[in-house]
Amino acid sequence: MPNRYSGVYGGSADVFDGRPVPPGGCHGQVMRRLDKSGEALRRSLKDEAIVPWKPLSDIEGEAARAVASDRRYQRAERRWRACMKRSGHRYAAPADAEGDSRWARSVSITDEEPEQPVTRAEIKVAVADEKCRDEVNLPGISLALHVAYQKKAIKADAAKLGQVKKLLHIQLKNSSAILRAES
């Protein structure tokens, strides 16, 4: 979002182009419309920023941290590191191979910085990385641990997730009504 609109979006501006900005900005106004009849539920969640992905993202973040500190994953990562070393590449973790600054320019998300061609070195590391991941079953171990930790977090937060689900259903109903009224 361009900086000139951020105050209007978040509500830190009182006026924009001579027009008053609603309390909480455009985002606040939209959330009030979407939460209509669900305001008490939102207050009970004590979270003004509930969006569909946030609670799930929080659970995934907790699971990812738990996986990273799990001795089974750490053991697989050590075996991956040894495999990469045998292949002539020294990386502390798979994320380091993926995020190697030498290939940062081969991926671009903007038109301002067009992608550069993939280099032979990048291909060589990617092939070794994939071979080593498969050799030590890093994807399988990671997935199994993620599932286990996610299930644990979902069970621990079941009540809150139920409230979030109710709020999202209210928002879906209200957004459908808004769209019907405006079409």
PDB file of C-alpha atoms in Angstrom:
ATOM      1  CA  MET A   1       0.000   0.000   0.000  1.00  0.00           C
ATOM      2  CA  PRO A   2       1.451   3.407  -0.874  1.00  0.00           C
ATOM      3  CA  ASN A   3       2.501   5.375   2.214  1.00  0.00           C
ATOM      4  CA  ARG A   4       0.116   8.199   1.411  1.00  0.00           C
ATOM      5  CA  TYR A   5      -2.842   5.892   2.145  1.00  0.00           C
ATOM      6  CA  SER A   6      -1.567   4.143   5.274  1.00  0.00           C
ATOM      7  CA  GLY A   7      -3.064   6.725   7.656  1.00  0.00           C
ATOM      8  CA  VAL A   8      -6.429   6.391   5.937  1.00  0.00           C
ATOM      9  CA  TYR A   9      -6.274   2.606   6.084  1.00  0.00           C
ATOM     10  CA  GLY A  10      -5.284   2.360   9.739  1.00  0.00           C
ATOM     11  CA  GLY A  11      -6.993   5.465  11.064  1.00  0.00           C
ATOM     12  CA  SER A  12      -3.991   7.527  12.119  1.00  0.00           C
ATOM     13  CA  ALA A  13      -5.207  10.304   9.778  1.00  0.00           C
ATOM     14  CA  ASP A  14      -8.287  12.350  10.676  1.00  0.00           C
ATOM     15  CA  VAL A  15      -8.861  13.818   7.216  1.00  0.00           C
ATOM     16  CA  PHE A  16      -7.842  12.757   3.714  1.00  0.00           C
ATOM     17  CA  ASP A  17      -8.393  14.896   0.613  1.00  0.00           C
ATOM     18  CA  GLY A  18     -10.767  17.076   2.638  1.00  0.00           C
ATOM     19  CA  ARG A  19     -12.922  14.149   3.763  1.00  0.00           C
ATOM     20  CA  PRO A  20     -13.099  12.792   7.320  1.00  0.00           C
ATOM     21  CA  VAL A  21     -11.503   9.409   7.937  1.00  0.00           C
ATOM     22  CA  PRO A  22     -13.758   7.033   9.909  1.00  0.00           C
ATOM     23  CA  PRO A  23     -12.586   5.881  13.362  1.00  0.00           C
ATOM     24  CA  GLY A  24     -10.035   3.125  12.883  1.00  0.00           C
ATOM     25  CA  GLY A  25      -9.661   4.133   9.241  1.00  0.00           C
ATOM     26  CA  CYS A  26     -11.069   2.289   6.274  1.00  0.00           C
ATOM     27  CA  HIS A  27      -9.985  -0.992   7.814  1.00  0.00           C
ATOM     28  CA  GLY A  28     -11.918  -0.197  10.996  1.00  0.00           C
ATOM     29  CA  GLN A  29     -15.017   0.695   9.023  1.00  0.00           C
ATOM     30  CA  VAL A  30     -14.849  -2.511   7.012  1.00  0.00           C
ATOM     31  CA  MET A  31     -14.365  -4.597  10.160  1.00  0.00           C
ATOM     32  CA  ARG A  32     -17.385  -2.937  11.800  1.00  0.00           C
ATOM     33  CA  ARG A  33     -19.507  -3.818   8.779  1.00  0.00           C
ATOM     34  CA  LEU A  34     -18.202  -7.368   8.634  1.00  0.00           C
ATOM     35  CA  ASP A  35     -18.561  -7.893  12.394  1.00  0.00           C
ATOM     36  CA  LYS A  36     -22.120  -6.571  12.582  1.00  0.00           C
ATOM     37  CA  SER A  37     -23.908  -8.775  15.151  1.00  0.00           C
ATOM     38  CA  GLY A  38     -20.547 -10.333  16.085  1.00  0.00           C
ATOM     39  CA  GLU A  39     -19.077  -7.437  18.057  1.00  0.00           C
ATOM     40  CA  ALA A  40     -19.427  -9.219  21.418  1.00  0.00           C
ATOM     41  CA  LEU A  41     -17.727 -12.278  19.992  1.00  0.00           C
ATOM     42  CA  ARG A  42     -14.797 -10.202  18.733  1.00  0.00           C
ATOM     43  CA  ARG A  43     -14.480  -8.491  22.133  1.00  0.00           C
ATOM     44  CA  SER A  44     -14.470 -11.897  23.824  1.00  0.00           C
ATOM     45  CA  LEU A  45     -11.580 -12.933  21.566  1.00  0.00           C
ATOM     46  CA  LYS A  46      -9.670  -9.807  22.675  1.00  0.00           C
ATOM     47  CA  ASP A  47      -8.262  -9.561  19.168  1.00  0.00           C
ATOM     48  CA  GLU A  48      -9.097  -6.695  16.844  1.00  0.00           C
ATOM     49  CA  ALA A  49      -7.171  -8.247  13.992  1.00  0.00           C
ATOM     50  CA  ILE A  50      -8.884 -11.632  13.556  1.00  0.00           C
ATOM     51  CA  VAL A  51      -8.637 -12.533   9.924  1.00  0.00           C
ATOM     52  CA  PRO A  52      -9.086 -16.037   8.510  1.00  0.00           C
ATOM     53  CA  TRP A  53      -5.411 -16.876   8.398  1.00  0.00           C
ATOM     54  CA  LYS A  54      -4.208 -15.360  11.689  1.00  0.00           C
ATOM     55  CA  PRO A  55      -5.116 -18.092  14.206  1.00  0.00           C
ATOM     56  CA  LEU A  56      -3.971 -20.738  11.755  1.00  0.00           C
ATOM     57  CA  SER A  57      -0.761 -18.845  11.135  1.00  0.00           C
ATOM     58  CA  ASP A  58      -0.202 -18.607  14.886  1.00  0.00           C
ATOM     59  CA  ILE A  59      -0.670 -22.371  15.239  1.00  0.00           C
ATOM     60  CA  GLU A  60       1.691 -23.019  12.335  1.00  0.00           C
ATOM     61  CA  GLY A  61       4.279 -20.670  13.865  1.00  0.00           C
ATOM     62  CA  GLU A  62       4.084 -22.513  17.184  1.00  0.00           C
ATOM     63  CA  ALA A  63       4.357 -25.860  15.400  1.00  0.00           C
ATOM     64  CA  ALA A  64       7.330 -24.696  13.309  1.00  0.00           C
ATOM     65  CA  ARG A  65       9.182 -23.534  16.428  1.00  0.00           C
ATOM     66  CA  ALA A  66       8.436 -26.846  18.151  1.00  0.00           C
ATOM     67  CA  VAL A  67       9.615 -28.833  15.113  1.00  0.00           C
ATOM     68  CA  ALA A  68      12.840 -26.819  14.897  1.00  0.00           C
ATOM     69  CA  SER A  69      13.647 -27.610  18.522  1.00  0.00           C
ATOM     70  CA  ASP A  70      12.587 -31.272  18.319  1.00  0.00           C
ATOM     71  CA  ARG A  71      15.583 -33.626  18.630  1.00  0.00           C
ATOM     72  CA  ARG A  72      14.217 -35.875  15.846  1.00  0.00           C
ATOM     73  CA  TYR A  73      14.166 -32.999  13.367  1.00  0.00           C
ATOM     74  CA  GLN A  74      17.543 -31.737  14.577  1.00  0.00           C
ATOM     75  CA  ARG A  75      19.006 -35.221  14.062  1.00  0.00           C
ATOM     76  CA  ALA A  76      17.631 -35.342  10.491  1.00  0.00           C
ATOM     77  CA  GLU A  77      18.971 -31.857   9.837  1.00  0.00           C
ATOM     78  CA  ARG A  78      22.446 -32.912  11.057  1.00  0.00           C
ATOM     79  CA  ARG A  79      22.305 -35.871   8.669  1.00  0.00           C
ATOM     80  CA  TRP A  80      21.204 -33.502   5.866  1.00  0.00           C
ATOM     81  CA  ARG A  81      24.129 -31.184   6.687  1.00  0.00           C
ATOM     82  CA  ALA A  82      26.604 -34.124   6.502  1.00  0.00           C
ATOM     83  CA  CYS A  83      25.122 -35.212   3.171  1.00  0.00           C
ATOM     84  CA  MET A  84      25.448 -31.680   1.781  1.00  0.00           C
ATOM     85  CA  LYS A  85      29.054 -31.525   2.993  1.00  0.00           C
ATOM     86  CA  ARG A  86      29.804 -34.807   1.155  1.00  0.00           C
ATOM     87  CA  SER A  87      28.295 -33.150  -1.935  1.00  0.00           C
ATOM     88  CA  GLY A  88      30.711 -30.244  -1.554  1.00  0.00           C
ATOM     89  CA  HIS A  89      28.284 -27.716  -0.039  1.00  0.00           C
ATOM     90  CA  ARG A  90      28.407 -26.285   3.464  1.00  0.00           C
ATOM     91  CA  TYR A  91      25.119 -25.056   4.878  1.00  0.00           C
ATOM     92  CA  ALA A  92      23.926 -25.070   8.481  1.00  0.00           C
ATOM     93  CA  ALA A  93      20.285 -25.720   7.527  1.00  0.00           C
ATOM     94  CA  PRO A  94      18.087 -26.321   4.480  1.00  0.00           C
ATOM     95  CA  ALA A  95      16.769 -22.751   4.717  1.00  0.00           C
ATOM     96  CA  ASP A  96      20.332 -21.502   4.288  1.00  0.00           C
ATOM     97  CA  ALA A  97      20.718 -23.406   1.018  1.00  0.00           C
ATOM     98  CA  GLU A  98      17.375 -22.090  -0.228  1.00  0.00           C
ATOM     99  CA  GLY A  99      18.122 -18.546   0.891  1.00  0.00           C
ATOM    100  CA  ASP A 100      21.716 -18.369  -0.298  1.00  0.00           C
ATOM    101  CA  SER A 101      22.281 -14.750  -1.295  1.00  0.00           C
ATOM    102  CA  ARG A 102      23.939 -15.895  -4.521  1.00  0.00           C
ATOM    103  CA  TRP A 103      20.501 -16.807  -5.912  1.00  0.00           C
ATOM    104  CA  ALA A 104      18.466 -13.998  -4.442  1.00  0.00           C
ATOM    105  CA  ARG A 105      18.187 -12.405  -7.863  1.00  0.00           C
ATOM    106  CA  SER A 106      16.868 -15.496  -9.625  1.00  0.00           C
ATOM    107  CA  VAL A 107      13.522 -14.922  -7.915  1.00  0.00           C
ATOM    108  CA  SER A 108      11.681 -11.618  -8.069  1.00  0.00           C
ATOM    109  CA  ILE A 109       8.254 -10.520  -6.958  1.00  0.00           C
ATOM    110  CA  THR A 110       8.320  -7.122  -8.622  1.00  0.00           C
ATOM    111  CA  ASP A 111       8.744  -5.771 -12.130  1.00  0.00           C
ATOM    112  CA  GLU A 112      11.336  -3.291 -10.850  1.00  0.00           C
ATOM    113  CA  GLU A 113      13.824  -6.093 -10.231  1.00  0.00           C
ATOM    114  CA  PRO A 114      13.426  -8.629 -13.034  1.00  0.00           C
ATOM    115  CA  GLU A 115      14.537 -12.177 -12.360  1.00  0.00           C
ATOM    116  CA  GLN A 116      18.059 -13.138 -13.351  1.00  0.00           C
ATOM    117  CA  PRO A 117      18.779 -16.455 -15.047  1.00  0.00           C
ATOM    118  CA  VAL A 118      19.315 -19.416 -12.738  1.00  0.00           C
ATOM    119  CA  THR A 119      23.012 -20.245 -12.473  1.00  0.00           C
ATOM    120  CA  ARG A 120      24.714 -23.631 -12.753  1.00  0.00           C
ATOM    121  CA  ALA A 121      25.838 -23.271  -9.133  1.00  0.00           C
ATOM    122  CA  GLU A 122      22.243 -22.737  -7.994  1.00  0.00           C
ATOM    123  CA  ILE A 123      21.087 -25.807  -9.894  1.00  0.00           C
ATOM    124  CA  LYS A 124      23.956 -27.869  -8.459  1.00  0.00           C
ATOM    125  CA  VAL A 125      23.068 -26.870  -4.888  1.00  0.00           C
ATOM    126  CA  ALA A 126      19.335 -27.410  -5.485  1.00  0.00           C
ATOM    127  CA  VAL A 127      19.928 -30.916  -6.842  1.00  0.00           C
ATOM    128  CA  ALA A 128      22.229 -31.811  -3.919  1.00  0.00           C
ATOM    129  CA  ASP A 129      19.737 -30.303  -1.455  1.00  0.00           C
ATOM    130  CA  GLU A 130      16.862 -32.371  -2.834  1.00  0.00           C
ATOM    131  CA  LYS A 131      18.969 -35.541  -2.906  1.00  0.00           C
ATOM    132  CA  CYS A 132      20.045 -35.010   0.701  1.00  0.00           C
ATOM    133  CA  ARG A 133      16.527 -34.187   1.888  1.00  0.00           C
ATOM    134  CA  ASP A 134      15.299 -37.436   0.347  1.00  0.00           C
ATOM    135  CA  GLU A 135      18.258 -39.438   1.685  1.00  0.00           C
ATOM    136  CA  VAL A 136      17.530 -38.457   5.302  1.00  0.00           C
ATOM    137  CA  ASN A 137      13.722 -38.276   4.847  1.00  0.00           C
ATOM    138  CA  LEU A 138      13.707 -34.664   6.010  1.00  0.00           C
ATOM    139  CA  PRO A 139      10.339 -33.879   4.344  1.00  0.00           C
ATOM    140  CA  GLY A 140       8.673 -36.925   5.916  1.00  0.00           C
ATOM    141  CA  ILE A 141      10.056 -36.249   9.388  1.00  0.00           C
ATOM    142  CA  SER A 142       9.175 -32.558   9.146  1.00  0.00           C
ATOM    143  CA  LEU A 143       5.627 -33.260   7.970  1.00  0.00           C
ATOM    144  CA  ALA A 144       4.967 -35.869  10.650  1.00  0.00           C
ATOM    145  CA  LEU A 145       6.239 -33.555  13.391  1.00  0.00           C
ATOM    146  CA  HIS A 146       4.293 -30.569  12.030  1.00  0.00           C
ATOM    147  CA  VAL A 147       1.092 -32.589  12.014  1.00  0.00           C
ATOM    148  CA  ALA A 148       1.647 -33.786  15.576  1.00  0.00           C
ATOM    149  CA  TYR A 149       2.431 -30.325  16.928  1.00  0.00           C
ATOM    150  CA  GLN A 150      -0.431 -28.719  14.985  1.00  0.00           C
ATOM    151  CA  LYS A 151      -2.920 -31.254  16.346  1.00  0.00           C
ATOM    152  CA  LYS A 152      -1.673 -30.546  19.867  1.00  0.00           C
ATOM    153  CA  ALA A 153      -2.030 -26.780  19.366  1.00  0.00           C
ATOM    154  CA  ILE A 154      -5.473 -27.131  17.777  1.00  0.00           C
ATOM    155  CA  LYS A 155      -6.641 -29.245  20.705  1.00  0.00           C
ATOM    156  CA  ALA A 156      -5.214 -26.732  23.207  1.00  0.00           C
ATOM    157  CA  ASP A 157      -6.889 -23.799  21.415  1.00  0.00           C
ATOM    158  CA  ALA A 158     -10.120 -25.546  20.414  1.00  0.00           C
ATOM    159  CA  ALA A 159     -12.377 -23.101  22.278  1.00  0.00           C
ATOM    160  CA  LYS A 160     -10.730 -20.038  20.753  1.00  0.00           C
ATOM    161  CA  LEU A 161     -10.731 -21.616  17.298  1.00  0.00           C
ATOM    162  CA  GLY A 162     -14.441 -22.333  17.713  1.00  0.00           C
ATOM    163  CA  GLN A 163     -15.043 -18.652  18.485  1.00  0.00           C
ATOM    164  CA  VAL A 164     -12.921 -17.607  15.513  1.00  0.00           C
ATOM    165  CA  LYS A 165     -14.941 -19.967  13.313  1.00  0.00           C
ATOM    166  CA  LYS A 166     -18.190 -18.377  14.530  1.00  0.00           C
ATOM    167  CA  LEU A 167     -16.842 -14.878  13.883  1.00  0.00           C
ATOM    168  CA  LEU A 168     -15.674 -15.859  10.408  1.00  0.00           C
ATOM    169  CA  HIS A 169     -19.128 -17.276   9.636  1.00  0.00           C
ATOM    170  CA  ILE A 170     -20.657 -13.957  10.735  1.00  0.00           C
ATOM    171  CA  GLN A 171     -18.180 -12.097   8.518  1.00  0.00           C
ATOM    172  CA  LEU A 172     -18.969 -14.360   5.582  1.00  0.00           C
ATOM    173  CA  LYS A 173     -22.700 -13.804   6.026  1.00  0.00           C
ATOM    174  CA  ASN A 174     -22.217 -10.032   6.309  1.00  0.00           C
ATOM    175  CA  SER A 175     -19.850  -9.838   3.346  1.00  0.00           C
ATOM    176  CA  SER A 176     -22.381 -11.753   1.225  1.00  0.00           C
ATOM    177  CA  ALA A 177     -25.099  -9.282   2.283  1.00  0.00           C
ATOM    178  CA  ILE A 178     -22.828  -6.330   1.454  1.00  0.00           C
ATOM    179  CA  LEU A 179     -22.074  -7.747  -1.984  1.00  0.00           C
ATOM    180  CA  ARG A 180     -25.746  -8.463  -2.702  1.00  0.00           C
ATOM    181  CA  ALA A 181     -26.720  -4.921  -1.655  1.00  0.00           C
ATOM    182  CA  GLU A 182     -24.026  -3.365  -3.868  1.00  0.00           C
ATOM    183  CA  SER A 183     -24.665  -5.415  -7.003  1.00  0.00           C
TER     184      SER A 183
END
